[in-house]
Amino acid sequence: MSASPATAPLVICLGNVVADHTFRVEDIPQPPAKIAARSYSIGPGGMAANAAIAAARLGGRAAFWGRVGDDLNGEPLAAALAAEGVDVAGLRRLPGGRTPVGAVLVDPRGERTIISFRGAGLGTDPSWLPLDRLREAGALCCDPRWQEGVATAAAAARAAGVPVVLDGERSETRILIDLVPRVDHAIFSVTGLANFAPGCSPEEGLRRALACGPLKVAAVTQGEKGVVWMVPGAARAERTPAFAVEATNTTGAGDVFHGAYALAMAEGMPVAAAMRFASAAGALRARDGATPDRRMVDALVA
Ligand SMILES: Nc1ncnc2c1ncn2[C@@H]1O[C@H](COP(=O)(O)OP(=O)(O)O)[C@@H](O)[C@H]1O
Ligand SMILES: [Mg+2]
């Protein structure tokens, strides 16, 4: 992986990193069952970590801020992120902490079943975050798994004029209600938007997000149906259709979308173009089960 040039915009990604153990299986059986996997791999997952890798592969400089434990999974995750060109100076190893882990079961159609352990003993104190680095950042991209970290970093980013993107993924309603007003771009998953605005239609949910703070964009990604987004004052929502691909593994498509979108913001792309750019990155991730590089995404967008 060749490192992006020092002049490339810096995207700081804050939140979750997970040791993902991925099993490809014929089908997902009901218990009791014992089945053989067709293949197995281990690698870094987690929304913000996947977003950081995407930002680096797409030509940005990327840094990851978050926490792991000092157990068997922690150090290899740091090494794997560093091997992707992601700066891990802001990844803390907490003594006695347990690193988040995921078991990802992928069926032949590419649909996934995920069993996740969110980690333990990682603390919530964000006071050690290297907030000074935001001064050289082009965007901050956060997931909701470290609420205190997002609150602290987003406030510093706002003060520095750095756009903040939130991956509004499945979370407790109260966490999303706390975080959404702190960011500039709230881009939800279908479940995340339903958690943020229970009982609302997608468009009502997006309106509610725009009304709760000084947001510039509220959006919901809907897999192969594309992404619906809205800006303040607009009469109605816009839809950016998904690129048609044959999906083999949709794990991480949303994470890659968010990393690509944050990089696009750091590069100063207009919102509609950023939605297309990020959709292409998400589609290629769903097609290949791997994060694309810039050449691939630019080719699909063109
Ligand atoms: N099967 C697919 N075909 C084409 N594009 C996809 C597909 N799955 C995801 N994408 C793209 O990636 C974006 C994010 O994927 P989505 O599945 O909505 O997120 P998440 O993985 O968080 O649930 C979508 O809005 C779409 O642009
Ligand atoms: Mg997601």
Short mmCIF file of C-alpha atoms and ligand atoms in Angstrom, two decimals:
data_model
loop_
_atom_site.label_atom_id
_atom_site.label_comp_id
_atom_site.label_asym_id
_atom_site.label_seq_id
_atom_site.Cartn_x
_atom_site.Cartn_y
_atom_site.Cartn_z
CA MET A 1 0.00 0.00 0.00
CA SER A 2 1.70 3.22 -1.08
CA ALA A 3 1.19 6.06 1.38
CA SER A 4 -0.84 9.06 0.26
CA PRO A 5 1.23 12.25 -0.27
CA ALA A 6 1.72 14.63 2.65
CA THR A 7 -0.40 17.18 0.77
CA ALA A 8 -3.43 14.84 0.65
CA PRO A 9 -6.30 15.88 2.93
CA LEU A 10 -6.38 14.29 6.37
CA VAL A 11 -9.51 12.41 7.48
CA ILE A 12 -9.65 11.55 11.18
CA CYS A 13 -11.95 8.61 11.96
CA LEU A 14 -13.11 8.15 15.56
CA GLY A 15 -14.91 5.19 17.04
CA ASN A 16 -14.94 1.47 16.76
CA VAL A 17 -12.27 -1.01 15.65
CA VAL A 18 -13.19 -4.68 15.79
CA ALA A 19 -11.30 -7.92 15.16
CA ASP A 20 -13.60 -9.39 12.50
CA HIS A 21 -13.51 -13.15 12.07
CA THR A 22 -15.30 -13.82 8.77
CA PHE A 23 -16.69 -17.27 7.91
CA ARG A 24 -18.19 -18.03 4.49
CA VAL A 25 -20.89 -20.63 4.98
CA GLU A 26 -23.37 -22.54 2.81
CA ASP A 27 -26.26 -21.40 4.99
CA ILE A 28 -26.95 -20.10 8.48
CA PRO A 29 -28.40 -23.08 10.38
CA GLN A 30 -30.68 -23.15 13.40
CA PRO A 31 -29.10 -24.59 16.55
CA PRO A 32 -28.05 -27.16 17.52
CA ALA A 33 -25.67 -27.24 14.56
CA LYS A 34 -22.06 -27.69 13.67
CA ILE A 35 -21.11 -26.65 10.16
CA ALA A 36 -17.88 -26.32 8.22
CA ALA A 37 -17.00 -22.91 6.79
CA ARG A 38 -16.01 -22.65 3.11
CA SER A 39 -13.38 -20.09 4.02
CA TYR A 40 -12.18 -17.98 6.92
CA SER A 41 -10.34 -14.69 7.33
CA ILE A 42 -9.47 -12.31 10.13
CA GLY A 43 -9.00 -8.59 9.71
CA PRO A 44 -9.88 -5.14 10.99
CA GLY A 45 -13.57 -4.22 11.05
CA GLY A 46 -15.62 -1.67 12.90
CA MET A 47 -17.29 1.33 11.34
CA ALA A 48 -14.69 4.03 11.95
CA ALA A 49 -11.75 1.68 11.27
CA ASN A 50 -13.23 0.61 7.93
CA ALA A 51 -13.89 4.26 7.13
CA ALA A 52 -10.24 5.12 7.89
CA ILE A 53 -8.97 2.35 5.62
CA ALA A 54 -11.31 3.55 2.87
CA ALA A 55 -10.13 7.16 3.21
CA ALA A 56 -6.50 5.97 2.92
CA ARG A 57 -7.12 3.71 -0.10
CA LEU A 58 -9.04 6.46 -1.85
CA GLY A 59 -6.05 8.78 -1.68
CA GLY A 60 -6.47 10.66 1.58
CA ARG A 61 -4.30 10.62 4.67
CA ALA A 62 -6.19 8.82 7.42
CA ALA A 63 -5.87 8.66 11.19
CA PHE A 64 -7.83 6.45 13.57
CA TRP A 65 -8.79 7.54 17.08
CA GLY A 66 -10.19 4.88 19.39
CA ARG A 67 -9.47 2.16 21.92
CA VAL A 68 -8.58 -1.52 22.07
CA GLY A 69 -7.60 -3.80 24.93
CA ASP A 70 -4.14 -5.19 25.61
CA ASP A 71 -5.47 -8.70 24.85
CA LEU A 72 -4.64 -11.01 21.93
CA ASN A 73 -6.76 -9.03 19.46
CA GLY A 74 -5.59 -5.48 20.21
CA GLU A 75 -2.06 -5.24 18.88
CA PRO A 76 -2.70 -7.10 15.59
CA LEU A 77 -5.54 -4.66 14.86
CA ALA A 78 -3.20 -1.70 15.37
CA ALA A 79 -0.65 -3.37 13.08
CA ALA A 80 -3.29 -4.10 10.44
CA LEU A 81 -4.49 -0.49 10.40
CA ALA A 82 -0.91 0.78 10.21
CA ALA A 83 -0.25 -1.60 7.29
CA GLU A 84 -3.13 0.11 5.48
CA GLY A 85 -1.38 3.44 5.90
CA VAL A 86 -3.65 4.60 8.73
CA ASP A 87 -1.97 6.67 11.44
CA VAL A 88 -2.62 4.87 14.74
CA ALA A 89 -0.97 7.34 17.13
CA GLY A 90 -4.52 8.02 18.44
CA LEU A 91 -5.36 4.34 19.00
CA ARG A 92 -5.04 3.61 22.72
CA ARG A 93 -4.34 0.17 24.20
CA LEU A 94 -6.17 0.06 27.55
CA PRO A 95 -4.55 -2.16 30.19
CA GLY A 96 -6.94 -4.94 31.13
CA GLY A 97 -9.36 -3.94 28.37
CA ARG A 98 -11.07 -6.41 26.03
CA THR A 99 -10.95 -5.60 22.32
CA PRO A 100 -14.24 -5.65 20.37
CA VAL A 101 -14.64 -8.82 18.29
CA GLY A 102 -17.07 -9.86 15.57
CA ALA A 103 -18.02 -13.22 14.08
CA VAL A 104 -19.27 -12.47 10.57
CA LEU A 105 -21.16 -15.27 8.78
CA VAL A 106 -21.54 -14.63 5.04
CA ASP A 107 -23.95 -16.77 3.01
CA PRO A 108 -23.58 -17.52 -0.73
CA ARG A 109 -25.76 -14.51 -1.63
CA GLY A 110 -23.43 -12.20 0.29
CA GLU A 111 -25.87 -11.52 3.11
CA ARG A 112 -24.27 -11.37 6.52
CA THR A 113 -25.11 -12.42 10.06
CA ILE A 114 -22.91 -10.70 12.64
CA ILE A 115 -22.33 -11.68 16.25
CA SER A 116 -20.48 -8.86 17.95
CA PHE A 117 -18.83 -8.33 21.30
CA ARG A 118 -18.50 -4.60 21.92
CA GLY A 119 -15.43 -4.88 24.14
CA ALA A 120 -15.06 -4.23 27.85
CA GLY A 121 -12.91 -2.17 30.16
CA LEU A 122 -12.10 0.36 27.45
CA GLY A 123 -13.18 3.36 29.49
CA THR A 124 -15.07 6.37 28.20
CA ASP A 125 -12.67 9.22 29.06
CA PRO A 126 -11.83 11.22 25.91
CA SER A 127 -9.40 13.64 27.61
CA TRP A 128 -6.33 12.02 26.02
CA LEU A 129 -7.50 12.55 22.43
CA PRO A 130 -4.89 14.48 20.37
CA LEU A 131 -7.39 17.24 19.48
CA ASP A 132 -4.60 19.52 18.19
CA ARG A 133 -4.41 17.34 15.10
CA LEU A 134 -7.85 18.54 14.04
CA ARG A 135 -6.22 21.80 12.97
CA GLU A 136 -4.63 19.99 10.00
CA ALA A 137 -7.68 17.79 9.28
CA GLY A 138 -10.06 18.14 6.36
CA ALA A 139 -12.85 16.10 7.97
CA LEU A 140 -13.75 14.16 11.12
CA CYS A 141 -15.75 10.94 10.63
CA CYS A 142 -17.34 9.38 13.73
CA ASP A 143 -19.37 6.32 14.58
CA PRO A 144 -21.65 6.27 17.66
CA ARG A 145 -19.80 3.56 19.64
CA TRP A 146 -17.83 6.04 21.76
CA GLN A 147 -20.30 8.75 22.64
CA GLU A 148 -17.96 10.79 24.87
CA GLY A 149 -15.21 10.65 22.26
CA VAL A 150 -17.54 11.92 19.54
CA ALA A 151 -18.86 14.74 21.74
CA THR A 152 -15.35 15.96 22.58
CA ALA A 153 -13.84 15.61 19.11
CA ALA A 154 -16.89 17.05 17.31
CA ALA A 155 -16.83 20.16 19.53
CA ALA A 156 -13.13 20.67 18.78
CA ALA A 157 -13.71 20.06 15.07
CA ARG A 158 -16.51 22.63 14.99
CA ALA A 159 -14.27 25.15 16.72
CA ALA A 160 -11.60 24.48 14.09
CA GLY A 161 -14.09 24.70 11.18
CA VAL A 162 -13.58 21.01 10.28
CA PRO A 163 -16.70 19.24 8.91
CA VAL A 164 -17.98 16.37 11.04
CA VAL A 165 -19.63 13.30 9.51
CA LEU A 166 -21.58 10.89 11.74
CA ASP A 167 -22.28 7.30 10.78
CA GLY A 168 -25.77 7.14 12.34
CA GLU A 169 -25.69 3.37 12.71
CA ARG A 170 -27.85 1.16 14.95
CA SER A 171 -27.64 2.60 18.49
CA GLU A 172 -29.70 3.50 21.47
CA THR A 173 -32.09 6.33 20.63
CA ARG A 174 -30.70 8.55 23.40
CA ILE A 175 -27.15 8.28 22.02
CA LEU A 176 -28.19 9.30 18.52
CA ILE A 177 -30.34 12.14 19.87
CA ASP A 178 -27.31 13.39 21.78
CA LEU A 179 -24.85 13.09 18.89
CA VAL A 180 -26.78 14.19 15.80
CA PRO A 181 -27.00 17.91 16.78
CA ARG A 182 -23.21 17.94 17.27
CA VAL A 183 -22.35 17.05 13.66
CA ASP A 184 -22.64 18.59 10.19
CA HIS A 185 -23.48 15.50 8.14
CA ALA A 186 -25.65 12.81 9.79
CA ILE A 187 -25.70 9.79 7.48
CA PHE A 188 -27.81 7.03 8.97
CA SER A 189 -28.30 3.38 8.15
CA VAL A 190 -31.94 2.27 7.81
CA THR A 191 -31.90 0.84 11.34
CA GLY A 192 -30.00 3.83 12.73
CA LEU A 193 -32.55 6.29 11.38
CA ALA A 194 -35.35 4.19 12.87
CA ASN A 195 -33.49 4.26 16.20
CA PHE A 196 -33.06 8.06 15.97
CA ALA A 197 -36.67 8.78 14.95
CA PRO A 198 -38.82 5.78 15.95
CA GLY A 199 -42.05 5.41 13.99
CA CYS A 200 -41.17 8.09 11.42
CA SER A 201 -40.97 7.67 7.65
CA PRO A 202 -37.41 8.08 6.32
CA GLU A 203 -38.14 11.58 5.06
CA GLU A 204 -39.69 12.61 8.40
CA GLY A 205 -36.66 11.17 10.20
CA LEU A 206 -34.28 13.21 8.04
CA ARG A 207 -36.36 16.36 8.63
CA ARG A 208 -36.18 15.71 12.35
CA ALA A 209 -32.38 15.39 12.15
CA LEU A 210 -32.06 18.67 10.22
CA ALA A 211 -34.32 20.41 12.75
CA CYS A 212 -32.32 19.33 15.82
CA GLY A 213 -29.11 21.26 15.15
CA PRO A 214 -27.02 23.21 12.64
CA LEU A 215 -26.71 20.25 10.25
CA LYS A 216 -25.83 20.71 6.60
CA VAL A 217 -26.98 17.27 5.42
CA ALA A 218 -29.10 14.40 6.75
CA ALA A 219 -29.13 11.13 4.83
CA VAL A 220 -30.03 7.46 5.04
CA THR A 221 -28.22 4.74 3.10
CA GLN A 222 -30.53 1.98 1.90
CA GLY A 223 -28.18 -0.65 0.46
CA GLU A 224 -28.98 -1.49 -3.16
CA LYS A 225 -31.79 1.09 -3.11
CA GLY A 226 -29.21 3.87 -2.82
CA VAL A 227 -29.14 6.86 -0.49
CA VAL A 228 -31.81 9.42 0.35
CA TRP A 229 -30.52 12.82 1.48
CA MET A 230 -31.78 16.20 2.40
CA VAL A 231 -30.36 19.67 3.02
CA PRO A 232 -31.92 22.37 5.26
CA GLY A 233 -34.72 24.30 3.60
CA ALA A 234 -35.20 21.80 0.76
CA ALA A 235 -38.80 21.07 -0.20
CA ARG A 236 -38.06 17.38 -0.49
CA ALA A 237 -35.39 14.73 -0.21
CA GLU A 238 -33.10 13.72 -3.09
CA ARG A 239 -32.21 10.16 -4.00
CA THR A 240 -28.82 9.08 -5.29
CA PRO A 241 -29.40 5.62 -6.82
CA ALA A 242 -27.00 2.79 -6.06
CA PHE A 243 -24.62 1.59 -8.75
CA ALA A 244 -25.76 -1.79 -10.07
CA VAL A 245 -23.29 -4.45 -8.97
CA GLU A 246 -23.47 -8.14 -8.14
CA ALA A 247 -23.04 -8.12 -4.37
CA THR A 248 -20.91 -10.88 -2.84
CA ASN A 249 -20.41 -9.45 0.66
CA THR A 250 -22.21 -6.35 1.86
CA THR A 251 -20.29 -6.20 5.17
CA GLY A 252 -18.75 -2.79 5.59
CA ALA A 253 -20.40 -1.16 2.56
CA GLY A 254 -21.83 1.55 4.80
CA ASP A 255 -18.51 2.06 6.60
CA VAL A 256 -16.69 2.50 3.29
CA PHE A 257 -19.46 4.88 2.15
CA HIS A 258 -18.81 7.05 5.22
CA GLY A 259 -15.01 7.07 4.79
CA ALA A 260 -15.38 8.00 1.13
CA TYR A 261 -17.95 10.70 1.93
CA ALA A 262 -15.71 12.22 4.63
CA LEU A 263 -12.78 12.28 2.19
CA ALA A 264 -15.01 13.94 -0.39
CA MET A 265 -15.90 16.63 2.18
CA ALA A 266 -12.18 17.06 2.96
CA GLU A 267 -11.55 17.52 -0.77
CA GLY A 268 -14.31 20.16 -0.96
CA MET A 269 -16.65 18.12 -3.21
CA PRO A 270 -20.28 19.34 -3.45
CA VAL A 271 -22.80 17.14 -1.62
CA ALA A 272 -24.41 15.53 -4.69
CA ALA A 273 -21.01 14.58 -6.11
CA ALA A 274 -19.89 13.28 -2.72
CA MET A 275 -23.00 11.07 -2.51
CA ARG A 276 -22.19 9.56 -5.93
CA PHE A 277 -18.52 9.10 -5.06
CA ALA A 278 -19.36 7.42 -1.75
CA SER A 279 -22.08 5.27 -3.37
CA ALA A 280 -19.55 3.99 -5.91
CA ALA A 281 -17.11 3.13 -3.12
CA GLY A 282 -19.88 1.31 -1.18
CA ALA A 283 -21.03 -0.58 -4.27
CA LEU A 284 -17.50 -1.81 -5.06
CA ARG A 285 -17.05 -2.91 -1.48
CA ALA A 286 -20.36 -4.88 -1.70
CA ARG A 287 -19.27 -6.39 -5.03
CA ASP A 288 -15.74 -7.41 -4.04
CA GLY A 289 -15.92 -7.73 -0.26
CA ALA A 290 -12.81 -5.51 -0.31
CA THR A 291 -12.30 -1.76 -0.12
CA PRO A 292 -11.66 -0.24 -3.56
CA ASP A 293 -8.91 2.19 -4.53
CA ARG A 294 -9.39 5.63 -6.10
CA ARG A 295 -8.91 4.50 -9.68
CA MET A 296 -11.73 1.95 -9.35
CA VAL A 297 -14.13 4.44 -7.78
CA ASP A 298 -13.36 7.20 -10.30
CA ALA A 299 -13.90 4.72 -13.14
CA LEU A 300 -17.32 3.69 -11.78
CA VAL A 301 -18.40 7.29 -11.18
CA ALA A 302 -17.41 8.20 -14.75
N1 LIG B 1 -25.81 -4.42 -2.95
C1 LIG B 1 -25.40 -3.16 -3.23
N2 LIG B 1 -25.35 -2.72 -4.52
C2 LIG B 1 -24.95 -1.46 -4.81
N3 LIG B 1 -24.57 -0.55 -3.89
C3 LIG B 1 -24.60 -0.93 -2.59
C4 LIG B 1 -25.01 -2.25 -2.19
N4 LIG B 1 -24.92 -2.33 -0.85
C5 LIG B 1 -24.49 -1.12 -0.44
N5 LIG B 1 -24.30 -0.27 -1.47
C6 LIG B 1 -23.89 1.16 -1.42
O1 LIG B 1 -23.32 1.45 -0.17
C7 LIG B 1 -24.16 2.32 0.60
C8 LIG B 1 -24.17 1.90 2.04
O2 LIG B 1 -24.66 0.58 2.16
P1 LIG B 1 -25.74 0.16 3.26
O3 LIG B 1 -25.98 -1.29 3.08
O4 LIG B 1 -26.90 1.09 3.14
O5 LIG B 1 -25.00 0.47 4.63
P2 LIG B 1 -24.75 -0.46 5.92
O6 LIG B 1 -23.67 -1.41 5.47
O7 LIG B 1 -24.30 0.49 6.95
O8 LIG B 1 -26.06 -1.11 6.22
C9 LIG B 1 -25.52 2.27 -0.09
O9 LIG B 1 -26.25 3.47 0.07
C10 LIG B 1 -25.13 2.03 -1.54
O10 LIG B 1 -24.78 3.25 -2.17
MG MG B 2 -23.35 0.92 8.48
#
